[in-house]
Structures are given as C-alpha cells and as structure tokens.
PDB file of C-alpha atoms in Angstrom:
ATOM      1  CA  MET A   1       3.337  28.022  -3.189  1.00 41.00           C
ATOM      2  CA  ASN A   2       6.987  28.706  -3.993  1.00 40.00           C
ATOM      3  CA  HIS A   3      10.282  28.283  -2.159  1.00 40.00           C
ATOM      4  CA  THR A   4      10.119  31.786  -0.664  1.00 41.00           C
ATOM      5  CA  ILE A   5       6.767  31.104   1.002  1.00 39.00           C
ATOM      6  CA  LEU A   6       7.883  27.689   2.240  1.00 43.00           C
ATOM      7  CA  SER A   7      11.102  29.128   3.611  1.00 46.00           C
ATOM      8  CA  GLY A   8       9.064  31.723   5.475  1.00 50.00           C
ATOM      9  CA  MET A   9       6.905  28.982   6.998  1.00 51.00           C
ATOM     10  CA  ALA A  10       9.998  27.101   8.123  1.00 48.00           C
ATOM     11  CA  ARG A  11      11.593  30.208   9.682  1.00 46.00           C
ATOM     12  CA  LYS A  12       8.353  30.990  11.525  1.00 48.00           C
ATOM     13  CA  HIS A  13       8.191  27.543  13.114  1.00 47.00           C
ATOM     14  CA  ALA A  14      11.888  26.845  13.706  1.00 43.00           C
ATOM     15  CA  PRO A  15      14.513  28.589  15.854  1.00 40.00           C
ATOM     16  CA  SER A  16      17.432  28.193  13.442  1.00 40.00           C
ATOM     17  CA  SER A  17      18.129  29.115   9.839  1.00 35.00           C
ATOM     18  CA  THR A  18      18.338  25.440   8.926  1.00 36.00           C
ATOM     19  CA  GLY A  19      14.557  25.340   9.095  1.00 37.00           C
ATOM     20  CA  ALA A  20      14.337  27.559   6.030  1.00 34.00           C
ATOM     21  CA  ARG A  21      14.694  24.509   3.808  1.00 35.00           C
ATOM     22  CA  ALA A  22      11.156  23.174   3.682  1.00 37.00           C
ATOM     23  CA  ALA A  23      10.819  19.517   2.804  1.00 37.00           C
ATOM     24  CA  GLY A  24       9.159  18.472  -0.399  1.00 38.00           C
ATOM     25  CA  ALA A  25       8.868  21.916  -1.982  1.00 39.00           C
ATOM     26  CA  SER A  26       8.057  21.848  -5.663  1.00 40.00           C
ATOM     27  CA  GLY A  27       8.295  24.467  -8.356  1.00 42.00           C
ATOM     28  CA  ALA A  28       6.193  27.608  -8.256  1.00 40.00           C
ATOM     29  CA  SER A  29       2.712  27.354  -9.664  1.00 43.00           C
ATOM     30  CA  GLU A  30      -0.456  29.386  -9.699  1.00 44.00           C
ATOM     31  CA  PRO A  31      -3.371  28.146  -7.588  1.00 43.00           C
ATOM     32  CA  SER A  32      -5.976  26.524  -9.793  1.00 51.00           C
ATOM     33  CA  PRO A  33      -9.646  26.039  -9.003  1.00 56.00           C
ATOM     34  CA  ALA A  34     -10.735  22.479  -8.427  1.00 60.00           C
ATOM     35  CA  SER A  35     -12.911  20.884 -11.048  1.00 72.00           C
ATOM     36  CA  PRO A  36     -15.547  18.539  -9.627  1.00 70.00           C
ATOM     37  CA  ARG A  37     -13.594  15.606 -11.048  1.00 79.00           C
ATOM     38  CA  SER A  38     -10.210  16.622  -9.625  1.00 86.00           C
ATOM     39  CA  ALA A  39     -11.657  17.324  -6.172  1.00 89.00           C
ATOM     40  CA  GLN A  40     -13.486  14.002  -6.221  1.00 90.00           C
ATOM     41  CA  THR A  41     -10.413  12.020  -7.236  1.00 92.00           C
ATOM     42  CA  LEU A  42      -8.263  13.742  -4.599  1.00 95.00           C
ATOM     43  CA  ARG A  43     -10.815  12.983  -1.884  1.00 94.00           C
ATOM     44  CA  ALA A  44     -10.893   9.347  -2.991  1.00 94.00           C
ATOM     45  CA  LEU A  45      -7.095   9.149  -3.030  1.00 95.00           C
ATOM     46  CA  LEU A  46      -6.713  10.612   0.469  1.00 96.00           C
ATOM     47  CA  HIS A  47      -9.347   8.358   1.996  1.00 95.00           C
ATOM     48  CA  SER A  48      -8.463   5.138   0.170  1.00 94.00           C
ATOM     49  CA  ARG A  49      -4.713   5.014   0.747  1.00 95.00           C
ATOM     50  CA  ARG A  50      -3.369   3.951   4.151  1.00 96.00           C
ATOM     51  CA  THR A  51       0.325   4.830   3.908  1.00 97.00           C
ATOM     52  CA  ALA A  52       2.241   7.934   2.907  1.00 97.00           C
ATOM     53  CA  THR A  53       5.863   8.891   2.384  1.00 97.00           C
ATOM     54  CA  LEU A  54       6.846  11.416   5.049  1.00 97.00           C
ATOM     55  CA  ALA A  55       9.733  13.851   4.543  1.00 96.00           C
ATOM     56  CA  THR A  56      11.192  15.533   7.619  1.00 94.00           C
ATOM     57  CA  GLN A  57      14.010  17.992   8.162  1.00 87.00           C
ATOM     58  CA  SER A  58      16.867  18.054  10.612  1.00 78.00           C
ATOM     59  CA  GLN A  59      18.246  21.124  12.314  1.00 73.00           C
ATOM     60  CA  GLN A  60      21.590  19.404  12.705  1.00 72.00           C
ATOM     61  CA  ALA A  61      23.930  20.214   9.813  1.00 62.00           C
ATOM     62  CA  ALA A  62      25.477  16.740   9.947  1.00 64.00           C
ATOM     63  CA  GLU A  63      22.115  14.936   9.888  1.00 70.00           C
ATOM     64  CA  ALA A  64      20.377  14.363   6.566  1.00 73.00           C
ATOM     65  CA  PRO A  65      16.664  14.987   6.016  1.00 78.00           C
ATOM     66  CA  GLY A  66      14.586  11.865   6.568  1.00 85.00           C
ATOM     67  CA  ILE A  67      12.151   9.984   4.348  1.00 93.00           C
ATOM     68  CA  TRP A  68       9.812   7.518   6.001  1.00 93.00           C
ATOM     69  CA  LEU A  69       6.916   5.262   5.029  1.00 95.00           C
ATOM     70  CA  VAL A  70       4.164   5.879   7.585  1.00 96.00           C
ATOM     71  CA  PRO A  71       0.580   4.690   8.103  1.00 97.00           C
ATOM     72  CA  TYR A  72      -1.850   7.603   8.380  1.00 98.00           C
ATOM     73  CA  ALA A  73      -5.456   8.191   9.358  1.00 97.00           C
ATOM     74  CA  ILE A  74      -7.735  11.131   8.620  1.00 97.00           C
ATOM     75  CA  ASP A  75      -9.244  13.079  11.511  1.00 97.00           C
ATOM     76  CA  GLY A  76     -12.333  14.710  10.014  1.00 96.00           C
ATOM     77  CA  VAL A  77     -13.003  16.650  13.235  1.00 95.00           C
ATOM     78  CA  GLY A  78      -9.496  18.049  13.599  1.00 95.00           C
ATOM     79  CA  LYS A  79      -9.109  18.302   9.804  1.00 96.00           C
ATOM     80  CA  CYS A  80      -5.643  16.773   9.870  1.00 97.00           C
ATOM     81  CA  LEU A  81      -3.710  13.648   8.954  1.00 98.00           C
ATOM     82  CA  VAL A  82      -2.813  11.544  11.990  1.00 98.00           C
ATOM     83  CA  LEU A  83       0.394   9.572  12.490  1.00 97.00           C
ATOM     84  CA  LEU A  84       1.522   7.442  15.410  1.00 95.00           C
ATOM     85  CA  ALA A  85       5.227   7.755  16.169  1.00 94.00           C
ATOM     86  CA  SER A  86       7.602   6.420  18.780  1.00 90.00           C
ATOM     87  CA  SER A  87       9.363   9.174  20.701  1.00 86.00           C
ATOM     88  CA  ALA A  88      12.615   7.343  19.976  1.00 84.00           C
ATOM     89  CA  ALA A  89      12.087   7.450  16.201  1.00 88.00           C
ATOM     90  CA  PRO A  90      14.245   9.938  14.264  1.00 89.00           C
ATOM     91  CA  HIS A  91      11.276  11.340  12.371  1.00 91.00           C
ATOM     92  CA  ALA A  92       9.439  12.110  15.627  1.00 91.00           C
ATOM     93  CA  ARG A  93      12.470  13.998  16.914  1.00 90.00           C
ATOM     94  CA  GLN A  94      12.833  15.883  13.638  1.00 91.00           C
ATOM     95  CA  MET A  95       9.146  16.851  13.568  1.00 94.00           C
ATOM     96  CA  GLN A  96       9.370  18.204  17.098  1.00 91.00           C
ATOM     97  CA  ALA A  97      12.396  20.330  16.204  1.00 89.00           C
ATOM     98  CA  GLN A  98      11.144  21.382  12.759  1.00 91.00           C
ATOM     99  CA  PRO A  99       7.377  21.008  12.231  1.00 94.00           C
ATOM    100  CA  VAL A 100       7.309  21.813   8.504  1.00 95.00           C
ATOM    101  CA  VAL A 101       6.967  18.434   6.760  1.00 96.00           C
ATOM    102  CA  SER A 102       5.842  16.926   3.467  1.00 97.00           C
ATOM    103  CA  LEU A 103       3.650  13.911   2.806  1.00 97.00           C
ATOM    104  CA  LEU A 104       3.430  12.116  -0.522  1.00 97.00           C
ATOM    105  CA  ILE A 105       0.310  10.000  -1.069  1.00 97.00           C
ATOM    106  CA  ALA A 106       0.205   8.087  -4.336  1.00 94.00           C
ATOM    107  CA  GLN A 107      -2.032   5.726  -6.246  1.00 89.00           C
ATOM    108  CA  SER A 108      -0.685   2.183  -6.296  1.00 86.00           C
ATOM    109  CA  GLU A 109       1.121   1.070  -9.431  1.00 81.00           C
ATOM    110  CA  SER A 110      -0.491  -1.168 -12.005  1.00 73.00           C
ATOM    111  CA  ALA A 111       2.163  -2.994 -13.993  1.00 67.00           C
ATOM    112  CA  PRO A 112       0.639  -2.590 -17.482  1.00 78.00           C
ATOM    113  CA  GLN A 113       0.031   1.158 -17.033  1.00 77.00           C
ATOM    114  CA  PRO A 114       2.620   3.922 -17.616  1.00 80.00           C
ATOM    115  CA  VAL A 115       3.862   5.204 -14.255  1.00 82.00           C
ATOM    116  CA  HIS A 116       3.358   8.855 -15.229  1.00 80.00           C
ATOM    117  CA  ILE A 117      -0.430   8.564 -15.241  1.00 82.00           C
ATOM    118  CA  HIS A 118      -0.717   7.512 -11.576  1.00 88.00           C
ATOM    119  CA  GLU A 119      -2.443  10.073  -9.396  1.00 93.00           C
ATOM    120  CA  ARG A 120      -0.477  11.525  -6.484  1.00 95.00           C
ATOM    121  CA  VAL A 121      -0.462  14.464  -4.091  1.00 97.00           C
ATOM    122  CA  SER A 122       2.379  16.131  -2.206  1.00 97.00           C
ATOM    123  CA  ILE A 123       1.164  17.920   0.916  1.00 98.00           C
ATOM    124  CA  ILE A 124       3.118  20.548   2.831  1.00 98.00           C
ATOM    125  CA  GLY A 125       1.957  20.535   6.455  1.00 97.00           C
ATOM    126  CA  LEU A 126       2.741  21.487  10.023  1.00 97.00           C
ATOM    127  CA  ALA A 127       3.234  18.723  12.589  1.00 97.00           C
ATOM    128  CA  LYS A 128       1.770  19.072  16.074  1.00 97.00           C
ATOM    129  CA  PHE A 129       1.882  16.667  19.005  1.00 97.00           C
ATOM    130  CA  PRO A 130      -1.422  16.940  20.914  1.00 96.00           C
ATOM    131  CA  VAL A 131      -1.223  16.648  24.698  1.00 94.00           C
ATOM    132  CA  SER A 132      -2.392  13.277  25.969  1.00 92.00           C
ATOM    133  CA  GLY A 133      -6.011  13.458  27.084  1.00 93.00           C
ATOM    134  CA  SER A 134      -6.741  16.726  25.257  1.00 96.00           C
ATOM    135  CA  ALA A 135      -9.672  17.056  22.855  1.00 97.00           C
ATOM    136  CA  ALA A 136      -7.255  17.011  19.897  1.00 97.00           C
ATOM    137  CA  TRP A 137      -5.577  13.856  21.251  1.00 95.00           C
ATOM    138  CA  VAL A 138      -8.911  12.077  21.782  1.00 95.00           C
ATOM    139  CA  SER A 139     -10.029  12.987  18.259  1.00 96.00           C
ATOM    140  CA  ALA A 140      -6.715  11.841  16.757  1.00 96.00           C
ATOM    141  CA  ARG A 141      -6.789   8.572  18.703  1.00 95.00           C
ATOM    142  CA  HIS A 142     -10.365   7.840  17.622  1.00 96.00           C
ATOM    143  CA  ALA A 143      -9.508   8.467  13.953  1.00 96.00           C
ATOM    144  CA  TYR A 144      -6.347   6.352  14.087  1.00 96.00           C
ATOM    145  CA  LEU A 145      -7.916   3.372  15.826  1.00 96.00           C
ATOM    146  CA  ARG A 146     -10.953   3.480  13.549  1.00 95.00           C
ATOM    147  CA  ARG A 147      -8.578   2.915  10.639  1.00 96.00           C
ATOM    148  CA  PHE A 148      -6.020   0.723  12.426  1.00 96.00           C
ATOM    149  CA  PRO A 149      -7.780  -1.149  15.250  1.00 95.00           C
ATOM    150  CA  ASP A 150      -4.811  -3.491  15.567  1.00 94.00           C
ATOM    151  CA  ALA A 151      -2.735  -0.533  16.849  1.00 92.00           C
ATOM    152  CA  THR A 152      -4.648  -0.312  20.137  1.00 91.00           C
ATOM    153  CA  THR A 153      -1.811  -1.848  22.155  1.00 88.00           C
ATOM    154  CA  MET A 154       0.717   0.551  20.650  1.00 87.00           C
ATOM    155  CA  THR A 155      -1.387   3.577  21.644  1.00 83.00           C
ATOM    156  CA  GLN A 156      -1.319   2.391  25.255  1.00 82.00           C
ATOM    157  CA  LEU A 157       2.467   2.436  25.417  1.00 79.00           C
ATOM    158  CA  GLY A 158       3.926   5.616  26.854  1.00 77.00           C
ATOM    159  CA  ASP A 159       6.578   5.757  24.147  1.00 84.00           C
ATOM    160  CA  PHE A 160       4.105   6.334  21.286  1.00 93.00           C
ATOM    161  CA  ARG A 161       2.580   9.708  20.502  1.00 94.00           C
ATOM    162  CA  PHE A 162       0.029  10.939  18.009  1.00 96.00           C
ATOM    163  CA  VAL A 163       1.135  13.499  15.455  1.00 97.00           C
ATOM    164  CA  CYS A 164      -1.410  15.724  13.725  1.00 97.00           C
ATOM    165  CA  ILE A 165      -0.310  17.058  10.333  1.00 98.00           C
ATOM    166  CA  GLY A 166      -2.236  20.209   9.464  1.00 97.00           C
ATOM    167  CA  PRO A 167      -2.182  20.681   5.672  1.00 98.00           C
ATOM    168  CA  GLN A 168      -1.055  24.066   4.364  1.00 97.00           C
ATOM    169  CA  HIS A 169      -0.691  23.540   0.615  1.00 97.00           C
ATOM    170  CA  ALA A 170      -0.539  20.665  -1.872  1.00 97.00           C
ATOM    171  CA  ARG A 171       0.516  19.777  -5.393  1.00 96.00           C
ATOM    172  CA  HIS A 172      -1.975  17.392  -6.985  1.00 96.00           C
ATOM    173  CA  VAL A 173      -1.014  15.351 -10.048  1.00 93.00           C
ATOM    174  CA  VAL A 174      -4.252  13.999 -11.494  1.00 88.00           C
ATOM    175  CA  GLY A 175      -2.533  12.227 -14.375  1.00 80.00           C
ATOM    176  CA  TYR A 176      -0.056  12.766 -17.170  1.00 82.00           C
ATOM    177  CA  GLY A 177       0.194  16.499 -17.868  1.00 78.00           C
ATOM    178  CA  ALA A 178      -2.582  17.355 -15.385  1.00 86.00           C
ATOM    179  CA  THR A 179      -1.193  19.104 -12.308  1.00 91.00           C
ATOM    180  CA  ARG A 180      -2.685  21.704 -10.027  1.00 93.00           C
ATOM    181  CA  SER A 181      -1.999  23.581  -6.802  1.00 94.00           C
ATOM    182  CA  VAL A 182      -4.396  22.936  -3.939  1.00 95.00           C
ATOM    183  CA  GLU A 183      -4.738  25.558  -1.237  1.00 95.00           C
ATOM    184  CA  GLN A 184      -5.578  25.043   2.420  1.00 96.00           C
ATOM    185  CA  PRO A 185      -9.364  25.688   2.328  1.00 95.00           C
ATOM    186  CA  GLU A 186      -9.904  22.916  -0.212  1.00 95.00           C
ATOM    187  CA  LEU A 187      -7.624  20.524   1.656  1.00 96.00           C
ATOM    188  CA  LEU A 188      -9.433  21.093   4.949  1.00 96.00           C
ATOM    189  CA  ALA A 189     -12.784  20.544   3.255  1.00 94.00           C
ATOM    190  CA  LEU A 190     -11.564  17.271   1.747  1.00 94.00           C
ATOM    191  CA  LEU A 191     -10.316  16.012   5.107  1.00 94.00           C
ATOM    192  CA  ALA A 192     -13.574  16.957   6.779  1.00 89.00           C
ATOM    193  CA  SER A 193     -15.611  15.111   4.164  1.00 60.00           C
ATOM    194  CA  PRO A 194     -17.134  11.792   5.206  1.00 60.00           C
ATOM    195  CA  HIS A 195     -15.711   8.734   3.505  1.00 48.00           C
TER     196      HIS A 195
END
C-alpha cells in the first residue's frame, strides 16, 4: 500500500485535508503471499506481545503527530486490536478526529543479537470507539480484561473508553532482508486465530 492509497483512506475518514497524511506509511511494495513460516511467526508476534507503539495524527496545524506506548489486546470476535484510552488523553482526541492510525509491534531486543534481525510489524488501521454496552463494546471489554485483568477498575471509570483498531494493511519484517506486505484478509484471519 503506497502513500496515494493511504492518503485516500485519510481523506475518506477525515473532514480536512490535514488527514491526508497517514501515520506510519512506508514505501510502496507489492503484496506478497504468506509462507506458512511467515504467517506463523506473525501470529505468534501479535499474540505474544502486550504493548505497541501507536502513531496518531492531529488535524491542528500547530499540533504535532503523536507517538504513544500502549497496551493492547486482541479481540478475536471483532477481529481488531483493542486499546483502553482516557478521553482526556491526546491520542484519544486525535483518534476521534482522525481515525487513520499506525501500530508498531516488535520483538523484544536481545543484547547479543543484531537489532536488524528482530521481527516487527507496522499496521495501518482505522480506530473506532464502540458505544458502551454495544456488542462490539462487550467483545472489546472481554478481550481486554482477559489479557489485563488488573484493568477492571479502570474500565469502570466513565473517563476510559475502548478503542477498536481495525487493521487495513501491514508491513511485516520477518528478519534481516525479509520484508513483506500483508493485506487485510490475512490480518483478520490472524486476529481471529485462537492463541
């Protein structure tokens, strides 16, 4: 997916031209079929990590894009990544104004290993805030608390809201010199897979 496609996604989901700058876009590449190994390692990466780097955009010219470290859960029913965000947080406000976001999920570093071989995936997605009590909200809450049971009190506070990130496209770096594009059908299948 190239900059033109990402810009189109941003314009579709945002009222101003500022939204045309999609966060986290990488260079153009051709979609590549998943090998059994690459699909397996990506599934393991998504389900084993618990935090991601979130990139959001601002529609205010004077406000810089944001980068945030966020815990995430996987909702296999809704086929999305679930965040929990305070309404007062800048990234929540930016996601409401401009739903095109990026998430970077990376293998943890091992000191003796070269950093370039660590597996990572950059996901372009659309952020949605499910209505409290809706089926999507119940599914997101169940997924989040299954992974982070200590967050129960936070979910009961009126200030916190669930955010469902629906994946659209991804760039998967399996290791040094091994990179591929991952399209939405594969991503949805990986999120729906049991872990």
